[in-house]
CSV table of C-alpha atoms and ligand atoms in Angstrom, one decimal:
chain,number,residue,atom,x,y,z
S,1,MET,CA,88.6,120.6,86.4
S,2,ALA,CA,87.5,118.1,84.0
S,3,ARG,CA,85.0,115.2,84.2
S,4,HIS,CA,86.0,112.1,82.5
S,5,VAL,CA,83.9,109.3,81.7
S,6,ILE,CA,85.6,106.2,82.9
S,7,ALA,CA,83.4,103.1,82.4
S,8,PRO,CA,79.7,102.1,82.2
S,9,VAL,CA,78.7,101.1,85.5
S,10,ASP,CA,78.0,97.7,84.6
S,11,GLU,CA,81.5,97.5,84.1
S,12,LEU,CA,83.0,98.3,87.2
S,13,PRO,CA,80.9,96.4,89.8
S,14,PRO,CA,80.8,96.9,93.3
S,15,GLY,CA,84.4,95.3,94.7
S,16,THR,CA,86.4,95.8,91.4
S,17,ARG,CA,88.6,98.5,90.7
S,18,LYS,CA,89.9,100.3,87.3
S,19,PHE,CA,93.2,101.7,86.5
S,20,LEU,CA,93.6,104.1,84.0
S,21,GLU,CA,96.3,106.8,82.7
S,22,ILE,CA,94.2,110.4,82.4
S,23,ASP,CA,96.8,113.2,80.9
S,24,GLY,CA,99.9,111.3,81.9
S,25,ARG,CA,98.7,110.8,85.6
S,26,PRO,CA,97.8,107.2,86.9
S,27,ILE,CA,94.4,107.2,88.6
S,28,ALA,CA,92.4,104.3,90.2
S,29,VAL,CA,88.5,104.3,90.7
S,30,PHE,CA,87.1,102.0,93.1
S,31,ASN,CA,83.8,101.0,93.2
S,32,ILE,CA,82.9,99.9,97.2
S,33,LYS,CA,79.4,99.0,97.8
S,34,GLY,CA,77.9,101.4,95.1
S,35,GLU,CA,80.0,104.2,96.3
S,36,TYR,CA,82.7,105.1,93.9
S,37,PHE,CA,86.4,106.8,94.7
S,38,GLY,CA,89.0,107.9,92.6
S,39,LEU,CA,92.9,108.2,93.8
S,40,MET,CA,96.0,108.8,92.3
S,41,ASN,CA,97.7,105.4,91.8
S,42,ARG,CA,101.1,106.9,92.9
S,43,CYS,CA,102.4,106.4,96.5
S,44,PRO,CA,103.7,109.7,97.9
S,45,HIS,CA,106.6,107.3,100.1
S,46,GLN,CA,108.6,105.6,97.3
S,47,GLY,CA,106.1,105.7,94.3
S,48,ALA,CA,105.0,102.3,94.3
S,49,ALA,CA,101.4,101.9,92.6
S,50,LEU,CA,99.7,102.3,95.4
S,51,CYS,CA,96.3,101.2,94.3
S,52,GLU,CA,97.4,97.6,93.6
S,53,GLY,CA,97.5,97.0,97.2
S,54,PRO,CA,94.8,95.4,99.2
S,55,LEU,CA,92.0,97.1,100.8
S,56,ILE,CA,91.4,97.0,104.8
S,57,GLY,CA,89.9,98.3,107.4
S,58,LEU,CA,91.3,100.9,110.0
S,59,ALA,CA,92.9,99.3,113.2
S,60,GLN,CA,92.8,101.8,116.0
S,61,SER,CA,93.4,101.7,120.0
S,62,SER,CA,92.3,104.1,122.8
S,63,GLU,CA,94.6,102.4,125.4
S,64,PRO,CA,96.6,98.8,125.2
S,65,GLY,CA,94.2,96.0,125.2
S,66,GLU,CA,91.4,97.9,123.0
S,67,ILE,CA,91.4,97.8,119.3
S,68,GLU,CA,88.9,99.0,117.2
S,69,TYR,CA,88.6,97.8,113.3
S,70,THR,CA,86.4,100.5,111.5
S,71,LYS,CA,86.3,101.8,107.8
S,72,LEU,CA,86.3,98.5,106.9
S,73,GLY,CA,87.3,98.2,103.1
S,74,GLU,CA,88.1,102.1,103.0
S,75,ILE,CA,91.7,102.1,103.7
S,76,ILE,CA,93.9,101.4,101.1
S,77,ARG,CA,97.4,99.7,102.0
S,78,CYS,CA,100.6,100.3,99.7
S,79,PRO,CA,101.6,97.1,98.1
S,80,TRP,CA,105.3,97.9,99.1
S,81,HIS,CA,106.0,99.1,102.3
S,82,GLY,CA,102.0,99.2,103.8
S,83,TRP,CA,101.4,102.6,104.3
S,84,GLU,CA,97.5,103.1,104.8
S,85,PHE,CA,95.7,105.4,102.9
S,86,ASP,CA,92.1,106.6,103.7
S,87,ILE,CA,90.4,106.2,100.0
S,88,ARG,CA,87.6,108.9,100.7
S,89,THR,CA,89.9,111.6,101.7
S,90,GLY,CA,93.4,110.5,100.7
S,91,GLN,CA,94.4,110.7,104.0
S,92,SER,CA,97.6,109.0,105.5
S,93,TYR,CA,97.6,107.5,108.5
S,94,CYS,CA,101.2,107.2,109.3
S,95,ASP,CA,102.0,110.9,108.8
S,96,PRO,CA,98.7,112.7,107.9
S,97,ARG,CA,100.2,116.0,108.4
S,98,ARG,CA,103.0,115.6,106.0
S,99,PHE,CA,101.7,112.7,103.5
S,100,ARG,CA,98.4,112.5,101.5
S,101,VAL,CA,97.7,111.0,98.2
S,102,LYS,CA,95.6,112.9,96.1
S,103,ALA,CA,92.1,112.0,96.1
S,104,TYR,CA,89.8,112.6,93.0
S,105,PRO,CA,85.9,112.9,93.2
S,106,ALA,CA,84.3,110.0,91.4
S,107,HIS,CA,80.6,109.0,90.6
S,108,VAL,CA,77.6,108.0,88.2
S,109,GLU,CA,76.0,110.1,86.0
S,110,PRO,CA,73.2,109.6,83.7
S,111,GLY,CA,73.8,109.0,79.7
S,112,ALA,CA,71.6,111.8,79.0
S,113,SER,CA,73.6,114.2,80.8
S,114,VAL,CA,77.3,113.0,79.4
S,115,VAL,CA,76.0,113.3,76.3
S,116,LYS,CA,75.1,116.8,76.9
S,117,GLY,CA,78.6,117.6,78.6
S,118,PRO,CA,80.9,118.9,79.9
S,119,TYR,CA,82.2,115.1,79.7
S,120,VAL,CA,85.5,114.0,78.1
S,121,ALA,CA,84.7,110.3,76.7
S,122,GLU,CA,86.6,110.1,73.6
S,123,THR,CA,87.2,106.3,73.9
S,124,ILE,CA,83.9,105.5,75.3
S,125,PRO,CA,81.0,105.2,73.0
S,126,VAL,CA,78.4,107.0,75.6
S,127,LYS,CA,74.3,105.8,75.2
S,128,VAL,CA,71.7,107.8,76.4
S,129,GLU,CA,70.0,105.2,78.1
S,130,SER,CA,73.1,104.0,80.2
S,131,ASP,CA,74.8,105.1,83.6
S,132,TYR,CA,78.2,106.1,83.4
S,133,VAL,CA,81.0,106.4,86.2
S,134,VAL,CA,82.6,109.4,86.1
S,135,VAL,CA,85.8,111.0,87.7
S,136,GLU,CA,86.9,114.6,88.0
S,137,LEU,CA,90.4,115.7,87.7
T,1,MET,CA,92.3,115.0,76.0
T,2,ASN,CA,92.8,111.5,75.2
T,3,ILE,CA,92.0,108.7,78.1
T,4,GLN,CA,93.9,105.4,77.7
T,5,PHE,CA,92.3,102.1,79.3
T,6,ARG,CA,94.9,99.4,80.7
T,7,GLU,CA,93.9,96.1,82.4
T,8,GLN,CA,96.0,97.0,85.2
T,9,THR,CA,98.7,99.6,85.8
T,10,ASP,CA,101.9,98.6,84.7
T,11,SER,CA,103.6,99.1,87.9
T,12,VAL,CA,107.1,98.4,85.9
T,13,ALA,CA,108.6,101.8,85.0
T,14,PRO,CA,109.5,102.7,81.8
T,15,LEU,CA,113.0,101.9,80.7
T,16,THR,CA,114.8,105.1,80.8
T,17,VAL,CA,118.4,106.0,81.0
T,18,LYS,CA,119.1,105.9,84.5
T,19,THR,CA,122.8,106.4,86.2
T,20,ALA,CA,123.5,103.2,86.7
T,21,ILE,CA,123.7,101.3,90.1
T,22,ALA,CA,124.5,98.3,92.1
T,23,ASP,CA,122.0,96.3,94.1
T,24,CYS,CA,123.8,94.4,96.8
T,25,ASP,CA,120.8,92.9,98.2
T,26,ILE,CA,118.5,90.8,95.6
T,27,HIS,CA,116.6,88.0,96.9
T,28,PRO,CA,116.1,84.6,94.4
T,29,ALA,CA,113.6,82.5,95.1
T,30,ARG,CA,112.9,78.9,94.0
T,31,ALA,CA,109.8,78.7,91.7
T,32,THR,CA,108.9,74.9,93.0
T,33,ARG,CA,110.0,72.9,95.7
T,34,THR,CA,111.8,70.4,94.2
T,35,GLU,CA,113.9,73.2,91.8
T,36,LEU,CA,116.9,71.9,93.6
T,37,TYR,CA,116.8,68.3,92.9
T,38,PRO,CA,118.4,68.5,89.8
T,39,TYR,CA,121.7,69.4,92.0
T,40,LEU,CA,121.3,67.2,94.8
T,41,ALA,CA,122.5,63.8,94.9
T,42,LYS,CA,119.4,60.9,94.7
T,43,ARG,CA,120.5,60.2,98.4
T,44,TRP,CA,119.5,63.8,99.6
T,45,GLN,CA,116.3,63.7,97.3
T,46,HIS,CA,115.1,60.7,99.3
T,47,HIS,CA,116.2,62.0,102.5
T,48,LEU,CA,114.4,65.3,102.3
T,49,GLU,CA,111.0,63.4,101.1
T,50,VAL,CA,111.5,60.9,104.2
T,51,TYR,CA,112.9,63.1,106.7
T,52,GLY,CA,112.6,66.7,105.7
T,53,VAL,CA,115.2,69.1,107.5
T,54,HIS,CA,115.6,69.6,111.3
T,55,ALA,CA,116.6,73.2,112.1
T,56,TYR,CA,117.8,74.3,115.2
T,57,GLN,CA,114.8,76.6,115.0
T,58,GLY,CA,111.3,74.9,115.7
T,59,MET,CA,110.1,76.7,112.7
T,60,MET,CA,112.3,76.4,109.6
T,61,GLU,CA,110.0,78.9,107.5
T,62,GLY,CA,110.7,81.4,110.2
T,63,PRO,CA,107.9,82.7,112.2
T,64,PRO,CA,104.4,81.5,110.7
T,65,TYR,CA,103.0,85.1,110.1
T,66,PRO,CA,103.2,86.7,106.7
T,67,LYS,CA,105.6,89.3,107.5
T,68,ALA,CA,103.5,92.3,106.6
T,69,GLN,CA,103.1,91.0,103.0
T,70,PRO,CA,102.5,87.8,101.6
T,71,ASN,CA,106.1,86.1,101.4
T,72,ALA,CA,107.3,89.1,102.8
T,73,SER,CA,107.6,90.6,99.4
T,74,ARG,CA,106.2,93.4,97.4
T,75,ARG,CA,102.5,92.6,96.3
T,76,ASP,CA,103.7,93.7,92.8
T,77,ALA,CA,106.2,91.1,92.6
T,78,TYR,CA,104.4,88.4,91.5
T,79,PRO,CA,105.6,87.0,88.1
T,80,PRO,CA,103.2,86.8,85.5
T,81,GLU,CA,103.8,83.1,84.9
T,82,GLY,CA,103.1,82.2,88.2
T,83,GLY,CA,105.8,81.2,91.0
T,84,PRO,CA,106.2,83.0,93.9
T,85,GLN,CA,108.2,86.8,94.1
T,86,GLY,CA,111.6,86.4,92.9
T,87,SER,CA,111.5,83.4,91.3
T,88,SER,CA,111.4,84.7,87.6
T,89,LEU,CA,114.5,85.8,85.8
T,90,SER,CA,112.8,87.5,83.1
T,91,PHE,CA,110.1,89.5,85.5
T,92,MET,CA,113.6,90.6,87.7
T,93,GLN,CA,114.7,92.0,84.9
T,94,LYS,CA,111.7,93.7,83.8
T,95,GLN,CA,110.8,94.8,87.2
T,96,LEU,CA,114.1,95.5,88.8
T,97,LEU,CA,116.9,95.3,86.9
T,98,ASP,CA,116.1,97.1,83.4
T,99,PRO,CA,114.3,100.3,84.8
T,100,ASN,CA,116.5,100.9,87.8
T,101,ASN,CA,119.4,100.5,85.4
T,102,VAL,CA,121.6,97.8,87.9
T,103,GLN,CA,124.7,96.9,86.6
T,104,LEU,CA,125.5,94.5,89.4
T,105,GLY,CA,123.1,92.9,90.9
T,106,VAL,CA,124.3,90.7,94.2
T,107,LEU,CA,122.2,87.8,94.9
T,108,ASN,CA,121.3,86.9,98.4
T,109,PRO,CA,119.1,83.5,98.4
T,110,LEU,CA,117.5,82.8,101.9
T,111,ASN,CA,115.6,79.5,103.3
T,112,THR,CA,118.7,77.6,102.0
T,113,GLY,CA,120.3,74.9,103.6
T,114,GLN,CA,121.8,77.1,106.4
T,115,GLY,CA,121.0,76.4,109.9
T,116,ILE,CA,120.4,72.9,109.7
T,117,ARG,CA,120.9,70.3,112.4
T,118,ASN,CA,122.0,67.6,109.9
T,119,HIS,CA,125.3,69.0,108.9
T,120,GLU,CA,125.8,66.7,105.7
T,121,LEU,CA,122.6,67.3,104.2
T,122,SER,CA,123.1,71.5,105.2
T,123,ALA,CA,126.6,71.2,103.1
T,124,ALA,CA,124.6,69.4,99.9
T,125,LEU,CA,121.7,71.6,100.1
T,126,CYS,CA,124.0,74.9,100.1
T,127,SER,CA,126.2,73.3,97.2
T,128,ALA,CA,122.9,72.8,95.4
T,129,ILE,CA,121.6,76.3,95.8
T,130,ASN,CA,125.3,77.7,94.6
T,131,ASP,CA,124.7,75.2,91.5
T,132,TRP,CA,121.2,76.6,90.8
T,133,GLN,CA,122.2,80.4,91.0
T,134,ILE,CA,124.7,79.9,88.7
T,135,ASP,CA,122.4,77.9,86.1
T,136,LYS,CA,119.4,79.6,86.6
T,137,TRP,CA,120.8,83.5,87.3
T,138,THR,CA,124.4,84.4,87.3
T,139,SER,CA,125.0,82.6,83.7
T,140,LYS,CA,121.8,83.9,82.1
T,141,ASP,CA,122.4,87.4,83.4
T,142,LYS,CA,126.0,89.0,83.2
T,143,ARG,CA,124.7,91.7,85.8
T,144,LEU,CA,124.0,89.3,88.6
T,145,LYS,CA,126.7,87.5,90.7
T,146,ALA,CA,126.0,85.0,93.3
T,147,SER,CA,126.8,84.9,97.4
T,148,ILE,CA,128.0,81.3,98.2
T,149,VAL,CA,126.0,79.9,100.5
T,150,VAL,CA,127.6,77.5,103.1
T,151,GLY,CA,126.5,75.2,105.6
T,152,ASN,CA,127.7,77.9,108.4
T,153,GLU,CA,127.4,75.3,111.4
T,154,ASP,CA,130.1,73.3,110.5
T,155,GLY,CA,133.1,75.6,109.7
T,156,LEU,CA,135.1,72.6,107.8
T,157,SER,CA,132.5,71.9,105.6
T,158,ALA,CA,131.5,75.4,104.6
T,159,ALA,CA,135.2,76.2,103.9
T,160,ALA,CA,135.5,73.1,101.8
T,161,GLU,CA,132.5,74.6,99.5
T,162,ILE,CA,134.2,78.3,99.7
T,163,ARG,CA,137.5,76.5,98.2
T,164,GLU,CA,135.7,75.1,95.9
T,165,ARG,CA,134.0,78.2,94.1
T,166,ALA,CA,136.9,80.3,94.8
T,167,GLY,CA,138.0,81.8,91.5
T,168,ASP,CA,134.5,81.2,89.8
T,169,ARG,CA,133.7,85.0,88.8
T,170,ASN,CA,129.6,84.0,89.1
T,171,PHE,CA,130.5,84.4,92.8
T,172,VAL,CA,131.5,87.5,94.4
T,173,GLN,CA,130.8,86.8,98.2
T,174,VAL,CA,130.3,84.2,100.8
T,175,LEU,CA,126.9,84.7,102.5
T,176,LEU,CA,126.1,83.9,106.0
T,177,LEU,CA,123.2,84.9,108.5
T,178,SER,CA,123.2,87.0,111.4
T,179,ARG,CA,120.9,84.4,113.9
T,180,ASN,CA,123.2,81.3,114.4
T,181,VAL,CA,123.9,78.9,117.0
T,182,GLU,CA,126.7,81.0,118.7
T,183,PRO,CA,127.6,84.3,118.0
T,184,LEU,CA,129.5,84.8,114.6
T,185,GLY,CA,133.2,85.8,116.2
T,186,GLN,CA,133.1,82.1,117.7
T,187,ARG,CA,136.0,79.3,117.0
T,188,ARG,CA,133.4,77.0,115.1
T,189,TYR,CA,133.2,79.7,112.3
T,190,TRP,CA,136.8,80.7,112.1
T,191,PRO,CA,137.4,78.2,108.8
T,192,ILE,CA,135.1,80.2,106.9
T,193,TYR,CA,136.9,83.2,107.3
T,194,GLN,CA,140.1,82.0,106.9
T,195,ALA,CA,138.5,80.5,103.3
T,196,ALA,CA,137.2,83.7,102.4
T,197,GLU,CA,140.4,85.5,103.4
T,198,GLU,CA,142.8,83.1,101.2
T,199,ALA,CA,139.7,83.8,98.3
T,200,GLY,CA,139.8,87.2,98.5
T,201,LEU,CA,135.8,87.2,99.0
T,202,PRO,CA,133.6,89.4,101.5
T,203,VAL,CA,131.7,87.8,103.8
T,204,GLY,CA,128.1,89.1,103.9
T,205,VAL,CA,126.2,88.6,106.8
T,206,HIS,CA,122.3,88.8,106.3
T,207,ALA,CA,119.5,89.9,108.9
T,208,PHE,CA,118.0,86.4,109.5
T,209,GLY,CA,118.6,82.8,110.5
T,210,PHE,CA,117.7,79.4,112.1
T,211,GLY,CA,120.4,79.3,114.6
T,212,GLY,CA,117.6,78.7,117.6
T,213,ASN,CA,117.8,81.7,119.7
T,214,PRO,CA,115.3,84.1,120.0
T,215,ILE,CA,114.6,86.9,117.5
T,216,THR,CA,115.9,89.7,120.2
T,217,PRO,CA,118.3,89.3,123.1
T,218,SER,CA,115.6,89.5,125.7
T,219,GLY,CA,113.2,86.7,124.1
T,220,TRP,CA,110.4,85.8,121.8
T,221,PRO,CA,108.6,89.1,120.9
T,222,SER,CA,104.8,89.4,120.3
T,223,TYR,CA,105.0,91.5,116.9
T,224,TYR,CA,106.6,91.5,114.0
T,225,ILE,CA,107.6,94.8,114.3
T,226,GLU,CA,109.9,93.8,117.0
T,227,GLU,CA,111.6,91.7,114.7
T,228,MET,CA,112.0,94.0,112.2
T,229,VAL,CA,114.0,95.8,114.8
T,230,GLY,CA,115.6,92.7,116.5
T,231,HIS,CA,117.8,92.8,113.4
T,232,SER,CA,119.9,95.2,114.0
T,233,GLN,CA,120.2,94.4,117.8
T,234,CYS,CA,121.1,90.8,116.3
T,235,GLN,CA,123.7,92.5,114.4
T,236,GLN,CA,125.3,94.4,116.8
T,237,SER,CA,125.9,91.3,118.8
T,238,ALA,CA,127.5,89.4,115.8
T,239,LEU,CA,129.6,92.4,115.2
T,240,ALA,CA,130.7,92.9,118.6
T,241,SER,CA,131.7,89.1,118.8
T,242,LEU,CA,133.6,89.5,115.9
T,243,VAL,CA,136.0,92.1,117.1
T,244,LEU,CA,135.9,90.9,120.6
T,245,GLU,CA,136.9,87.2,119.6
T,246,GLY,CA,139.6,88.6,117.2
T,247,VAL,CA,138.7,87.7,114.2
T,248,PHE,CA,139.5,90.8,112.6
T,249,GLU,CA,142.8,90.7,113.8
T,250,ARG,CA,143.4,87.0,113.3
T,251,PHE,CA,142.1,88.2,109.5
T,252,PRO,CA,143.0,91.2,108.7
T,253,LYS,CA,142.5,91.4,105.0
T,254,LEU,CA,138.7,89.7,106.0
T,255,LYS,CA,135.8,91.9,104.6
T,256,MET,CA,132.4,91.6,106.0
T,257,VAL,CA,129.6,93.0,104.5
T,258,MET,CA,126.3,93.5,107.3
T,259,ILE,CA,123.7,93.4,105.4
T,260,GLU,CA,120.1,94.6,105.9
T,261,ALA,CA,120.2,95.5,109.4
T,262,GLY,CA,120.8,99.2,108.8
T,263,PHE,CA,124.0,101.1,110.0
T,264,GLY,CA,122.9,104.1,112.1
T,265,TRP,CA,123.5,102.4,115.0
T,266,ALA,CA,127.1,101.8,114.0
T,267,PRO,CA,129.0,104.7,115.3
T,268,SER,CA,127.3,104.2,118.9
T,269,LEU,CA,128.3,100.3,119.1
T,270,ALA,CA,131.9,101.0,118.3
T,271,TRP,CA,132.0,104.3,120.6
T,272,ARG,CA,130.7,101.6,123.2
T,273,LEU,CA,133.3,99.1,122.0
T,274,ASP,CA,135.9,101.7,122.5
T,275,LYS,CA,135.3,102.6,125.7
T,276,VAL,CA,134.9,99.3,127.3
T,277,TRP,CA,137.7,98.2,125.7
T,278,GLN,CA,139.7,100.7,127.3
T,279,ARG,CA,138.8,99.4,130.4
T,280,LEU,CA,138.6,96.0,130.0
T,281,ARG,CA,141.5,95.2,127.7
T,282,SER,CA,143.2,93.1,129.6
T,283,GLU,CA,140.3,90.4,129.3
T,284,VAL,CA,140.9,90.2,125.4
T,285,PRO,CA,144.4,91.0,125.1
T,286,HIS,CA,144.5,89.7,121.5
T,287,VAL,CA,142.3,92.6,120.5
T,288,LYS,CA,145.2,94.9,119.7
T,289,ARG,CA,143.7,98.0,118.8
T,290,PRO,CA,140.5,100.2,119.6
T,291,PRO,CA,137.5,97.9,118.3
T,292,SER,CA,136.1,101.2,116.1
T,293,GLU,CA,139.2,100.8,113.9
T,294,TYR,CA,138.6,96.9,112.9
T,295,ILE,CA,135.2,98.1,112.4
T,296,ARG,CA,136.1,101.2,109.9
T,297,GLU,CA,139.2,99.0,108.0
T,298,GLN,CA,136.9,95.8,107.8
T,299,VAL,CA,133.2,96.3,107.6
T,300,TRP,CA,131.0,97.3,104.9
T,301,TRP,CA,127.0,98.0,105.1
T,302,THR,CA,124.3,97.6,102.7
T,303,THR,CA,121.7,100.6,102.8
T,304,GLN,CA,118.3,98.9,103.0
T,305,PRO,CA,116.6,99.5,105.4
T,306,MET,CA,118.0,102.9,104.9
T,307,GLU,CA,117.4,105.3,108.0
T,308,ASP,CA,115.2,108.1,107.5
T,309,PRO,CA,115.9,110.2,110.2
T,310,GLU,CA,113.6,113.4,110.3
T,311,ARG,CA,116.5,115.7,109.4
T,312,ARG,CA,118.8,114.9,107.0
T,313,GLU,CA,121.9,116.4,108.7
T,314,ASP,CA,121.7,113.3,111.2
T,315,LEU,CA,121.9,110.9,108.4
T,316,PHE,CA,124.5,112.7,107.0
T,317,ASP,CA,126.5,112.8,110.4
T,318,VAL,CA,126.2,109.1,110.7
T,319,ILE,CA,127.6,108.0,107.2
T,320,LYS,CA,130.3,110.5,107.6
T,321,TRP,CA,131.6,108.8,110.5
T,322,ILE,CA,130.9,105.2,108.6
T,323,GLY,CA,132.5,106.5,105.3
T,324,TRP,CA,130.9,107.1,102.2
T,325,ASP,CA,133.0,104.7,100.7
T,326,ARG,CA,131.8,102.0,103.1
T,327,LEU,CA,127.8,102.1,102.3
T,328,LEU,CA,126.5,99.5,99.3
T,329,PHE,CA,123.2,100.6,97.9
T,330,ALA,CA,120.5,97.7,97.9
T,331,THR,CA,117.0,97.3,97.5
T,332,ASP,CA,116.3,94.1,99.0
T,333,TYR,CA,113.8,93.3,95.8
T,334,PRO,CA,111.5,91.6,96.0
T,335,HIS,CA,110.8,91.7,99.5
T,336,TRP,CA,108.1,94.4,100.6
T,337,ASP,CA,110.7,96.8,102.7
T,338,TYR,CA,112.1,97.3,99.4
T,339,ASP,CA,113.9,100.4,98.7
T,340,GLU,CA,113.4,102.3,95.5
T,341,PRO,CA,116.7,103.6,94.1
T,342,SER,CA,115.5,106.9,93.3
T,343,ARG,CA,113.9,107.9,96.3
T,344,VAL,CA,116.2,106.9,99.2
T,345,LEU,CA,119.1,109.6,99.3
T,346,PRO,CA,118.1,112.8,100.3
T,347,ALA,CA,119.3,116.1,98.2
T,348,GLY,CA,122.7,117.5,99.2
T,349,VAL,CA,124.8,114.7,98.3
T,350,SER,CA,128.2,115.4,96.2
T,351,GLU,CA,127.9,113.9,92.8
T,352,ALA,CA,131.2,111.6,93.9
T,353,ASN,CA,129.6,110.7,97.1
T,354,ARG,CA,126.3,109.6,95.0
T,355,GLU,CA,128.4,107.6,92.6
T,356,ALA,CA,130.5,105.7,95.4
T,357,PHE,CA,127.2,105.0,97.1
T,358,TYR,CA,124.8,103.6,94.1
T,359,LEU,CA,127.7,101.8,92.2
T,360,GLY,CA,131.5,102.5,93.0
T,361,ASN,CA,131.8,101.1,96.7
T,362,ALA,CA,130.1,97.9,95.5
T,363,LYS,CA,132.0,97.6,92.3
T,364,LYS,CA,135.3,98.1,94.2
T,365,LEU,CA,134.4,95.6,97.0
T,366,TYR,CA,133.7,93.2,94.8
T,367,GLY,CA,135.8,93.4,92.1
T,368,ILE,CA,133.7,94.1,89.5
T,369,ALA,CA,135.3,96.2,86.3
K,1,FES,S1,105.9,103.4,98.4
K,1,FES,FE1,104.3,103.0,99.5
K,1,FES,S2,104.6,103.0,101.5
K,1,FES,FE2,106.2,102.8,100.3
């Protein structure tokens, strides 16, 4: 598993996402209230660029008339047919046993450790005094 | 290891040489509210500004919810230059036609002048839409062919519009919608079938419409998901009406295309019709043959939304009944329930059937060399 430096933290503020390609794989990294999540940007259904969809919550119902809306901003809804996935795990909600999207751990590392490695950061000039968003794949 | 950065993913697939396909249901949209004005007499422009349109159905733009995605469209289908999804030819080329190697694209404009109570206005708007389709789309990209939109509730003016466009190879079919004031087999619509048959043009029946009837046969439902399912119920009653009113018997060369309502229900509808026809045929002596025969000879089906049963054998059984020569591939671009050509057909289909499914049937039906 290689760790890729994808941006200085201030380039990926809360509420934003970044799309990139790593080793030919389309990846999206989200900052949600300071937490970072990486996902494969390809829908396992028919291949849409999944992460261009809206982030919504999870509507669940224990019985008719009772609706619980949770996980606000943690569910990505495909821009084509609307399949829903948990961005923390990649689990799908329409058919969790058969479909999932690959999730990649993402987090922040201080420049000092990034400089030491084993990070891949060829296109980003790394400074020891900054922090960087890192995704593992 | 290289890392490439992009502002946004390019959701357009790279241009690769893929098997050529036909897309038999594409929805071109108008970029602005007044885009049709150049094709409308001043009198009607004025009328629209002062009186608007009165539909049979209260909500002309369709029931007021976003329909799963904004404008019921793919979220990645907004043209970069602005305007609604489906309103830019260059973006349609880049996102749909080029990457999927679409050789024939059939345009089915929605929200036209169909289903408007003022029949003169309806005829004027439909004619304007047809001129607009040539000007903005088919004359600019030879892969695209238009459907003749007609003021369906007035059979005579609709037939006149068809006759005026007959022989113009910008057009390959006549377009009706499934929800009309009356079931589609009724006599008020016969002039349309007569003119289409004379012109050698198939009549497409697209899901939707503004005939004033509820979306489902049991009334207005609570949820959009019920409307999605209601399309197939609606087309079943349209098709039953076409058979039982004797439209296929009266116009034996007429070809109908059922658009955007699935096809998995076709065998069971035909079986049921055949059974009751054996018992009740004296009520409809003008229906001379078992209903299934007319259906198999005179009806084609677009694929989107493609049935997706758990066992692919079930799908193949249905298609076998319908005939591999009767299905026309469609994406429904730019709408949200779009079908991706490379992903809809399960494995296990012969090369000949695949070719017919994706391209051959459409070229034959629409007379494209
Ligand atoms: S491609 Fe994502 S839901 Fe169909």
